[in-house]
Coordinates of C-alpha atoms in Angstrom, one line a residue:
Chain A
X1 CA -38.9 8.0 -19.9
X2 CA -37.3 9.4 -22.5
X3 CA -34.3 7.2 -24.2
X4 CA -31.3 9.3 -26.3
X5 CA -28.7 7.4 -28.6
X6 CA -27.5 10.1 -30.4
X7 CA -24.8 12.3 -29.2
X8 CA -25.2 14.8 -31.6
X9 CA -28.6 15.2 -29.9
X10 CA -29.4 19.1 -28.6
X11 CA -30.0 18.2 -25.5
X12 CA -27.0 15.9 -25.3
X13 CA -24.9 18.9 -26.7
X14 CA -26.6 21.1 -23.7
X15 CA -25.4 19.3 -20.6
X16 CA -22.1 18.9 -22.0
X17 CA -21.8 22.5 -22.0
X18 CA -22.6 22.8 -18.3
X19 CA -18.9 21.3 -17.9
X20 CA -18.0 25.2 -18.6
X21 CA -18.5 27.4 -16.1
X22 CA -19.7 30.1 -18.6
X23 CA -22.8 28.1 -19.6
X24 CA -23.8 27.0 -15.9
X25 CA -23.6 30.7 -15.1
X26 CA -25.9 31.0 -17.8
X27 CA -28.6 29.1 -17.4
X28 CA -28.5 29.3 -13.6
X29 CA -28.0 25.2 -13.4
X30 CA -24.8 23.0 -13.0
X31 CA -24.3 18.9 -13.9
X32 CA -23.7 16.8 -10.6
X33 CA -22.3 13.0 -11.0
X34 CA -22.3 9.9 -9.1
X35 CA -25.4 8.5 -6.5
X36 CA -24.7 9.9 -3.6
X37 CA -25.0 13.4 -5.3
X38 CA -27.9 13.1 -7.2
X39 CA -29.3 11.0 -3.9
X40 CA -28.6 14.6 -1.9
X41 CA -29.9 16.7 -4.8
X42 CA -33.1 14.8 -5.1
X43 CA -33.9 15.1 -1.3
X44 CA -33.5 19.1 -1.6
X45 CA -35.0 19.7 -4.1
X46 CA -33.0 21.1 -6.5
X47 CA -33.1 18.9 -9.5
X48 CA -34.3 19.4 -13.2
X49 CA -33.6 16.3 -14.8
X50 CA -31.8 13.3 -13.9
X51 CA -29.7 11.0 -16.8
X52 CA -28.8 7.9 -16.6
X53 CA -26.9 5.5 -18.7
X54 CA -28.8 2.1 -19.8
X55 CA -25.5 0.3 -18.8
X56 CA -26.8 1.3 -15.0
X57 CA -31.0 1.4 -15.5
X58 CA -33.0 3.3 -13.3
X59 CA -31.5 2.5 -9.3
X60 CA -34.6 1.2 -7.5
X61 CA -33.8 2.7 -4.6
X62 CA -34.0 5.9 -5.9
X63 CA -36.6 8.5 -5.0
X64 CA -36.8 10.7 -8.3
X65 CA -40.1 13.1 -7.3
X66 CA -41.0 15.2 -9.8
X67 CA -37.6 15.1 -12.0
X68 CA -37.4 14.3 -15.0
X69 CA -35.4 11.3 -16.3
X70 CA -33.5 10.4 -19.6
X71 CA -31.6 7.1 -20.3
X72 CA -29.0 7.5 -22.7
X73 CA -26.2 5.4 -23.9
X74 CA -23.5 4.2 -22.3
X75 CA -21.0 6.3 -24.8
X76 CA -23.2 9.3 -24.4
X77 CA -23.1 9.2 -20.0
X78 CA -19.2 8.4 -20.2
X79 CA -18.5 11.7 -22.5
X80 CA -20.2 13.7 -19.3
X81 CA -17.8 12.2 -16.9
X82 CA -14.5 13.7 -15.4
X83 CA -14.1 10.8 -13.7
X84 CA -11.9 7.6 -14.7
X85 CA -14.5 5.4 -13.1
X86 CA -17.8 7.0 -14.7
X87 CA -21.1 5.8 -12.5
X88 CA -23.7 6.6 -15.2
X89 CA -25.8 8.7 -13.4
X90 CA -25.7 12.1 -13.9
X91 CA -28.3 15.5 -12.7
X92 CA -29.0 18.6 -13.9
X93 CA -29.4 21.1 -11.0
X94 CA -30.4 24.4 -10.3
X95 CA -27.9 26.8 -8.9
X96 CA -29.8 28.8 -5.6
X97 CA -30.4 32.7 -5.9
X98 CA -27.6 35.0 -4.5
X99 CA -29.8 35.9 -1.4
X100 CA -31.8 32.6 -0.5
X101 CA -31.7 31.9 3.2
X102 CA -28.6 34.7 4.0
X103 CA -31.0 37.0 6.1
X104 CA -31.0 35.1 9.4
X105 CA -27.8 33.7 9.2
X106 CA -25.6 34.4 11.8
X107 CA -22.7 32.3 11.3
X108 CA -20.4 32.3 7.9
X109 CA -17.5 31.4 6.3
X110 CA -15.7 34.0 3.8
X111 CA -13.7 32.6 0.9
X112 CA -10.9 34.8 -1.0
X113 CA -9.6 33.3 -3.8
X114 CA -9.0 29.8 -2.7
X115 CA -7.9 28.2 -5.9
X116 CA -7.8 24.1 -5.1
X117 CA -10.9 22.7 -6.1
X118 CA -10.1 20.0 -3.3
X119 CA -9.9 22.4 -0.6
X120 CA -12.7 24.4 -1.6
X121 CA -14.9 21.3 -1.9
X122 CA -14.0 20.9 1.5
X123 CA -14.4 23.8 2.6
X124 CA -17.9 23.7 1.8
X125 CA -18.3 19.9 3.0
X126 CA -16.7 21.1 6.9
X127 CA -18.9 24.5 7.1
X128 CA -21.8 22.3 6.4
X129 CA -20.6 19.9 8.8
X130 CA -19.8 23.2 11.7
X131 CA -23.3 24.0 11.3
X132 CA -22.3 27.3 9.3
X133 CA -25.3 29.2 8.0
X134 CA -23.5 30.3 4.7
X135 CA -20.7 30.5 2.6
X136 CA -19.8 33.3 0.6
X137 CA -17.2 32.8 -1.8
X138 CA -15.0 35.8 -3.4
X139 CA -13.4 36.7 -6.7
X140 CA -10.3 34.6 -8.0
X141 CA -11.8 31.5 -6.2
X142 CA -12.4 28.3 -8.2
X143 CA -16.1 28.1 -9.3
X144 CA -18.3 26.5 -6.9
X145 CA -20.1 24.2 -9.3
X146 CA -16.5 22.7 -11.1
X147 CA -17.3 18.9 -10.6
X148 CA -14.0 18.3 -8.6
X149 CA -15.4 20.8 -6.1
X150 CA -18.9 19.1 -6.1
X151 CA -17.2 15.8 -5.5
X152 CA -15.2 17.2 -2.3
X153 CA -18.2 18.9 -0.8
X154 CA -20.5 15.7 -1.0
X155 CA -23.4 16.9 -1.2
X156 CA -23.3 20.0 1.0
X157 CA -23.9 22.4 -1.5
X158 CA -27.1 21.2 -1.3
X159 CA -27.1 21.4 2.6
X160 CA -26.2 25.8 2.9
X161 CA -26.3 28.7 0.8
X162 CA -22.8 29.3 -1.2
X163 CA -23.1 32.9 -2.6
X164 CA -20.7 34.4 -4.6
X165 CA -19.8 37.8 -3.5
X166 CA -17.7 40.9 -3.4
X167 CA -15.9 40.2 0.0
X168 CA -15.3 43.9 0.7
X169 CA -19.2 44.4 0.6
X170 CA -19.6 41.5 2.7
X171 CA -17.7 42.3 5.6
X172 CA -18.8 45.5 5.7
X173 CA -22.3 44.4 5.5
X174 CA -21.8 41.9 8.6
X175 CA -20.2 44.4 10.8
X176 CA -23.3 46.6 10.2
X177 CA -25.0 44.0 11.7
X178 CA -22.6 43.8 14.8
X179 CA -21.5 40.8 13.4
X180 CA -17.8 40.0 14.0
X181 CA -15.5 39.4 10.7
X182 CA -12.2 37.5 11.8
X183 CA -9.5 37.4 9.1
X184 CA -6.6 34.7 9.3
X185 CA -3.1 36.0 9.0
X186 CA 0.5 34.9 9.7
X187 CA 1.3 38.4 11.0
X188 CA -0.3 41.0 13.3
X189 CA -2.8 38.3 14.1
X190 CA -4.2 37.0 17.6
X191 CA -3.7 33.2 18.3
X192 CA -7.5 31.7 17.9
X193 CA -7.9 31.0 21.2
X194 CA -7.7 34.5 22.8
X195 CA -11.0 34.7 20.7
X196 CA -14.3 33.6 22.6
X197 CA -16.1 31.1 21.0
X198 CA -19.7 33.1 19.5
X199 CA -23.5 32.6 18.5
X200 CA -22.4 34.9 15.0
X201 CA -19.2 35.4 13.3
X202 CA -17.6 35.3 10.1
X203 CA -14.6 33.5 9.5
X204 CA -12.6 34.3 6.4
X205 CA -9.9 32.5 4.7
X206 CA -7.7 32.7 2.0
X207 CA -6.0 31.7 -1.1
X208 CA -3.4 28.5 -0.7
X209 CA -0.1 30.2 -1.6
X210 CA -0.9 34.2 -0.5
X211 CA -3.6 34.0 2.0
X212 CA -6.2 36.3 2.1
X213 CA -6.2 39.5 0.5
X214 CA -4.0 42.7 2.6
X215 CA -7.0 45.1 1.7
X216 CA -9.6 43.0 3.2
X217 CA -7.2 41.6 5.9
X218 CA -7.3 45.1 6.8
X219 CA -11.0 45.7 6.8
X220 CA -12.0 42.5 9.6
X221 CA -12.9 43.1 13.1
X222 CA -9.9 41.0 14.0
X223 CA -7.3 38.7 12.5
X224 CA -6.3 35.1 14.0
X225 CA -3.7 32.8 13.8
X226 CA -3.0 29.3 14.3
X227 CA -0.2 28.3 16.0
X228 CA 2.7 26.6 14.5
X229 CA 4.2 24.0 17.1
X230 CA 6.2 22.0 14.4
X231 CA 8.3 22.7 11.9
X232 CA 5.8 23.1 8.3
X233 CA 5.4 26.3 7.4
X234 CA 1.5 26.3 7.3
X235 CA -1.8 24.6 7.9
X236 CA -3.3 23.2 4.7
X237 CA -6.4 25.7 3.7
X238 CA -9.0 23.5 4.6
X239 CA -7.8 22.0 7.6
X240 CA -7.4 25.5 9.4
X241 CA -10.7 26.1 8.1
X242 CA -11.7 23.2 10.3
X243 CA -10.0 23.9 13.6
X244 CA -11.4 27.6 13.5
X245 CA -14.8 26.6 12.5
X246 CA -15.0 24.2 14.9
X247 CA -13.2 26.4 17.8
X248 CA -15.9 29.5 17.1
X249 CA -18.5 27.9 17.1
X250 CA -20.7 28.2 20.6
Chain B
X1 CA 29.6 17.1 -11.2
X2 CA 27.8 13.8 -13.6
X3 CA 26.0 14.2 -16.6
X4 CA 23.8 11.8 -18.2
X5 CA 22.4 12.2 -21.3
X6 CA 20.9 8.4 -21.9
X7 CA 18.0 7.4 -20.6
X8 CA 19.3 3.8 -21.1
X9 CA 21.9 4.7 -18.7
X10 CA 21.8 2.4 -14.9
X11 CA 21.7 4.9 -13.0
X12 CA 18.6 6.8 -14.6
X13 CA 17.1 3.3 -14.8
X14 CA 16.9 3.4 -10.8
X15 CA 15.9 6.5 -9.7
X16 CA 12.8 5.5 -12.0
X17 CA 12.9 2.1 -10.1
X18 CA 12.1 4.6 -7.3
X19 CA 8.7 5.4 -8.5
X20 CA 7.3 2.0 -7.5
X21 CA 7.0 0.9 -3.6
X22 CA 8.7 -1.6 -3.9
X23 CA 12.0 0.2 -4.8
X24 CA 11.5 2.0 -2.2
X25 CA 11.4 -0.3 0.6
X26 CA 14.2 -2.7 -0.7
X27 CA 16.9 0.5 -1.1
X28 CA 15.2 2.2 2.1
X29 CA 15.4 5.1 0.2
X30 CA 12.6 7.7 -2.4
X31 CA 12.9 10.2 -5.0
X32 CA 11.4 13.5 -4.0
X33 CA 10.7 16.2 -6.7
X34 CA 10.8 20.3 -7.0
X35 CA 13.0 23.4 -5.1
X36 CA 10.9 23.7 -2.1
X37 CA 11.2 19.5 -1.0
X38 CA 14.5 19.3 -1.9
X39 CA 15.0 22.3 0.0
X40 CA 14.0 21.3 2.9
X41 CA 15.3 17.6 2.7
X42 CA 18.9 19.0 2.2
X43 CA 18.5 21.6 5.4
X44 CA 17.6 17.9 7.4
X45 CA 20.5 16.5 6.1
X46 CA 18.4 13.4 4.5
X47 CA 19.4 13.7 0.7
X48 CA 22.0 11.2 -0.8
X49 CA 21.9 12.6 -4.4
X50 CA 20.4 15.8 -6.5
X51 CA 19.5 15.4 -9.8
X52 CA 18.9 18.5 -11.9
X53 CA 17.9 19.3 -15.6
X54 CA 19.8 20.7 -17.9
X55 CA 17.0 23.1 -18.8
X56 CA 17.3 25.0 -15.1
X57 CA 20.8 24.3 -14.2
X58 CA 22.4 24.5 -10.9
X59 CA 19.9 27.0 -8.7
X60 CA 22.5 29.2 -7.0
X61 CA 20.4 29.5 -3.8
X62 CA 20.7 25.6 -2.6
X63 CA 23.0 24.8 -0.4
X64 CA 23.5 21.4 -1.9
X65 CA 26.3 20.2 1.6
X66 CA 27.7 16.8 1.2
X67 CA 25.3 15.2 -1.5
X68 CA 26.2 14.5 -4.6
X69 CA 24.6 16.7 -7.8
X70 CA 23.9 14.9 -11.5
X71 CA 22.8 17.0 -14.3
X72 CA 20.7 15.1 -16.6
X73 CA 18.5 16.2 -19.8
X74 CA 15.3 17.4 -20.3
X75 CA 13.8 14.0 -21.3
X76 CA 15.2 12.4 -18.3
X77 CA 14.1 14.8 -16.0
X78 CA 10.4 15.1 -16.5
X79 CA 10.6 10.9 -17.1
X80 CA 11.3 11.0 -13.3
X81 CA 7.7 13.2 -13.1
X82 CA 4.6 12.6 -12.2
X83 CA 3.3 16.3 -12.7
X84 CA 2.2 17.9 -15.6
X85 CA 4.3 20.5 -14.9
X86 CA 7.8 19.2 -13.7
X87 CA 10.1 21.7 -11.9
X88 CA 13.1 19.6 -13.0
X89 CA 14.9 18.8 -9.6
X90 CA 15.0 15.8 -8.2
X91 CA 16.7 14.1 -5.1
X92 CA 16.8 10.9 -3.6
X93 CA 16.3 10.1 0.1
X94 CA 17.4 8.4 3.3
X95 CA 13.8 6.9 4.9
X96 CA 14.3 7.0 8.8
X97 CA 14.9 3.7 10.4
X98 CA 11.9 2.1 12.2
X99 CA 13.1 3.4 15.6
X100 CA 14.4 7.0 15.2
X101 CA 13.6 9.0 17.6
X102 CA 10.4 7.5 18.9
X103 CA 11.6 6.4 22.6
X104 CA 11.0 9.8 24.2
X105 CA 7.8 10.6 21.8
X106 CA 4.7 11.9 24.3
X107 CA 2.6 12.8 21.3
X108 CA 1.5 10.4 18.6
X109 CA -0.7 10.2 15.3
X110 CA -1.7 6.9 14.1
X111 CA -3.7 6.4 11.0
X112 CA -5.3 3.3 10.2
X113 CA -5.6 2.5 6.3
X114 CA -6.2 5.7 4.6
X115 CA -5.9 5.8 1.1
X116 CA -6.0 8.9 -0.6
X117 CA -2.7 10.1 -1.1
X118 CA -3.6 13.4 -0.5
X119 CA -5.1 13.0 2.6
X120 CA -2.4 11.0 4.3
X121 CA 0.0 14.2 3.2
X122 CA -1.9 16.7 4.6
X123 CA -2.4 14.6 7.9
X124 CA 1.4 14.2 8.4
X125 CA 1.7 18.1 7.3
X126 CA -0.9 18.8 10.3
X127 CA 0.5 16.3 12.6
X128 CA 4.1 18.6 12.2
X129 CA 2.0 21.7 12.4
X130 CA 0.9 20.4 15.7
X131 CA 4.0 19.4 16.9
X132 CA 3.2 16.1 17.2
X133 CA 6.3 13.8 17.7
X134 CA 5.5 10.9 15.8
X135 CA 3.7 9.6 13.1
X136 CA 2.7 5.8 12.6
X137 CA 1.3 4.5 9.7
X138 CA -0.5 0.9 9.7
X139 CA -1.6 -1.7 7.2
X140 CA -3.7 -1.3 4.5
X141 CA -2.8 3.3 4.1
X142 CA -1.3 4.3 1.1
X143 CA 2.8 4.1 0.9
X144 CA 3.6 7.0 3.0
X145 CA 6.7 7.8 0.1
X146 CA 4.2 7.8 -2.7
X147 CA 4.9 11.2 -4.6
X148 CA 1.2 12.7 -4.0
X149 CA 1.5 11.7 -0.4
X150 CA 5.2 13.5 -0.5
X151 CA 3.9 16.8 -2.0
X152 CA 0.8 17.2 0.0
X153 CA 2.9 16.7 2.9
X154 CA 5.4 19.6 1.6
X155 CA 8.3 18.8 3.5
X156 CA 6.9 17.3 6.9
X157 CA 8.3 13.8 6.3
X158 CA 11.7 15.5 6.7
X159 CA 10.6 16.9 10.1
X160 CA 9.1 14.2 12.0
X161 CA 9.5 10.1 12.3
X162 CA 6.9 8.2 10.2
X163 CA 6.9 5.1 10.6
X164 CA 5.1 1.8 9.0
X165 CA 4.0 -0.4 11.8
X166 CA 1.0 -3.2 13.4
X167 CA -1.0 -0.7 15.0
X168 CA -2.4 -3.4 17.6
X169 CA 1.2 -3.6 18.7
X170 CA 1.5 -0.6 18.8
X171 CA -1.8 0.5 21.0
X172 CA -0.7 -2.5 23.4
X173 CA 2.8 -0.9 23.9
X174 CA 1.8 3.2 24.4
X175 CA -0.8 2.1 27.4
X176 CA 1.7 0.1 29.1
X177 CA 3.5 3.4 28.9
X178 CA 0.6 4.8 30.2
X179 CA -0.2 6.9 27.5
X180 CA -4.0 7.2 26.5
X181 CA -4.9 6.3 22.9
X182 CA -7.9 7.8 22.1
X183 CA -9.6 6.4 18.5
X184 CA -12.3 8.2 16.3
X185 CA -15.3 6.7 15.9
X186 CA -19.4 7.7 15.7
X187 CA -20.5 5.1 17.7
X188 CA -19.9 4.1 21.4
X189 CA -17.6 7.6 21.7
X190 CA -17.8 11.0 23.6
X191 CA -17.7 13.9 22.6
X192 CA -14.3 15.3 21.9
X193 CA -14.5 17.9 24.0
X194 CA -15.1 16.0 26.9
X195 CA -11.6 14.8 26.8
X196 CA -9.0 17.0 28.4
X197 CA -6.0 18.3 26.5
X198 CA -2.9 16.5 27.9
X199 CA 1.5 16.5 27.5
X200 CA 0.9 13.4 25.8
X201 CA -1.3 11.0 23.9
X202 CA -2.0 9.3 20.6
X203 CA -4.7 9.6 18.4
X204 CA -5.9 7.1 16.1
X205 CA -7.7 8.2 13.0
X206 CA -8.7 5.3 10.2
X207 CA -10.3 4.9 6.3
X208 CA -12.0 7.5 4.7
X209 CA -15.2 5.6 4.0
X210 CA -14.6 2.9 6.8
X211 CA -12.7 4.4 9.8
X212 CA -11.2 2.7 11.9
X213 CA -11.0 -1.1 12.2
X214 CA -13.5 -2.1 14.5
X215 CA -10.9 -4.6 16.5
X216 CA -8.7 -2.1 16.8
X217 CA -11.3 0.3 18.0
X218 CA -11.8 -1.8 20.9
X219 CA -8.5 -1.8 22.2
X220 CA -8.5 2.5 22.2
X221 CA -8.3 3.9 25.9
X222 CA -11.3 6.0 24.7
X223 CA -12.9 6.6 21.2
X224 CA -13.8 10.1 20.3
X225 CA -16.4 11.7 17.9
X226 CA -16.5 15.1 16.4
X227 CA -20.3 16.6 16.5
X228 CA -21.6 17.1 12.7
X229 CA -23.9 20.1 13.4
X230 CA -25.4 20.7 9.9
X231 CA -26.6 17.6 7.4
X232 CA -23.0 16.5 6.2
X233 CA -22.3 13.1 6.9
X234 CA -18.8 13.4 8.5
X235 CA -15.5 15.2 8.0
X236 CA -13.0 14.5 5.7
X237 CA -10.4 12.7 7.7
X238 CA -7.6 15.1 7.6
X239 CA -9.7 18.2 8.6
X240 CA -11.1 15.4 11.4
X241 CA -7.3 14.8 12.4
X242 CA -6.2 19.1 12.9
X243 CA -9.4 19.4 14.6
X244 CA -8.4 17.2 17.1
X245 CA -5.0 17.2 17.1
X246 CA -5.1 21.0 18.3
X247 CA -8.1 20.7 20.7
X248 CA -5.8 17.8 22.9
X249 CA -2.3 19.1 22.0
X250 CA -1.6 20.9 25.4

């Protein structure tokens, strides 16, 4: 195993740049923290190299494969963290290729410019969780990899493809394929359940203040809407996300 | 209208008493912050006083009614924060008595020691959504006035009773009413969808990494579960909660 005290190191100086989104779309990997994520990411798959602070030591009960491992310092782990309460274990993953595992889906969820790294955390944890084939995610969205999104999705990015996309393409795309693309919408929409439940359709959803695109709003097959019994002015993002998914899915 | 400019001044000295729970409960009121929650507390008629900044002045669009208005600086304003980005008006609230309007309630949420502030907010946020008539809150969840728990509920606490209480007692007292408390739970429950929508019920949701208190569990009419079709492990709990609250709201 290899052991790294300095944090002037190169390869120290390398993961720290994966907290930018410019450099993970660079090198095609992204930094997970905490045990249950590099737990998930180790039973898919998709991990380079684990790290892990000597404070911690190697967790017996992990199953590492094929990764590789570096224990570093207890300074150097802490200065990869976002977190107050740093775990000391860290992985390097690899980010999956625009079009792995998309041909067969039939089911998706469409993401436009959903801004919340919360929300679109889970987002990705309750499409997992609906069985959802794939997630494609649209300009003006948070990126996928930010660590606050990682830590909402637990794990499922490991679990379904999330693509990032041109929308427009997309729908048009799944309606070639006679599959239907339902918008949400506060206005010339159809409550959700005057829709039938499905084997394939894409949901989209949109952004947390302005909803989803008018353009692309005006490309779907259809538009719901989610009743408002109360007296708030909207569903929060994710949560609608969650009664639709969960209502279309056969 | 008052204008403070010292921060050593009583009065500023307890709306910042106002940021701790205890404050809260012994004056049985809470200090809510920016346009759109002090918007919507005034249209309820909750608000005993509006504090402003000097740095926005008096917005010309709120129609302030019988409370009382105090400009203060700046540096008192954003000390009564707990955003990075302070909108600089403030008010402080009437919380509902215990008993307001819960006699005729047919519809209830009750959330058993959930701690994320966040959560809780958007939960009481969905349970107005729903239309759901009352909210109660037991032992051991975050303090439902809390100022994350406030803004992820945007407004919904001035909509609908929420109210701290045993939840045992609670349980006990709807089924003598003869209405069916249904809790959440993965083991020993049926599938959601096997229980029919109804005029009135409650539903018990519980801890994020937990659930729901296994004595209390026991006690439900009926414990539900919501199917995990992919490889997630569960829902977050407030996607769990507008799932179900708009499969059973009839």
């Amino acid at each position: 195993m290899k052991y790294i005290q300095s944090s002037q190191n190169p390869q120290v100086k390398q993961w720290k740049k994966l907290l930018t989104k410019k450099e993970r779309d660079r090198s095609e990997t992204f930094l997970i923290e905490g045990f249950h994520l590099v737990e998930e990411a180790l039973k898919e798959n998709q991990v380079v190299e684990v790290i892990i602070s000597e404070k911690i030591g190697m967790p017996s009960r992990l199953d590492i494969g094929s990764a590789s491992v570096t224990m570093v310092t207890e300074e150097i782990a802490d200065s990869l963290s976002d977190t107050e309460t740093p775990q000391g274990i860290y992985a390097v993953c690899r980010q999956l290729k625009t079009d792995d595992g998309v041909s067969n889906a039939k089911t998706f969820l469409l993401i436009d410019a959903v801004q919340d790294p919360g929300n679109l955390g889970t987002m990705i944890r309750t499409a997992d969780a609906a069985g959802i084939d794939a997630v494609i995610v649209g300009r003006g969205s948070v990126d996928v990899y930010n660590s606050k999104v990682l830590r909402s999705a637990q794990g499922s990015h490991f679990h379904l493809p999330i693509i990032r996309g041109d929308l427009e393409n997309w729908i048009q795309e799944l309606k070639e394929k006679n599959i239907p693309v339902y918008g949400t919408a506060l206005e010339g929409a159809s409550t959700y359940t005057d829709i039938p439940a499905a084997e394939s359709f894409a949901l989209m959803v949109g952004n947390e203040g302005g909803g989803i695109n008018k353009d692309l709003l005006m490309k779907t097959t259809a538009n719901l809407y989610i009743p408002i019994y109360g007296k708030s002015e909207s569903l929060n993002v994710a949560v609608a996300t969650g009664i639709l998914l969960y209502y279309l899915k056969k």
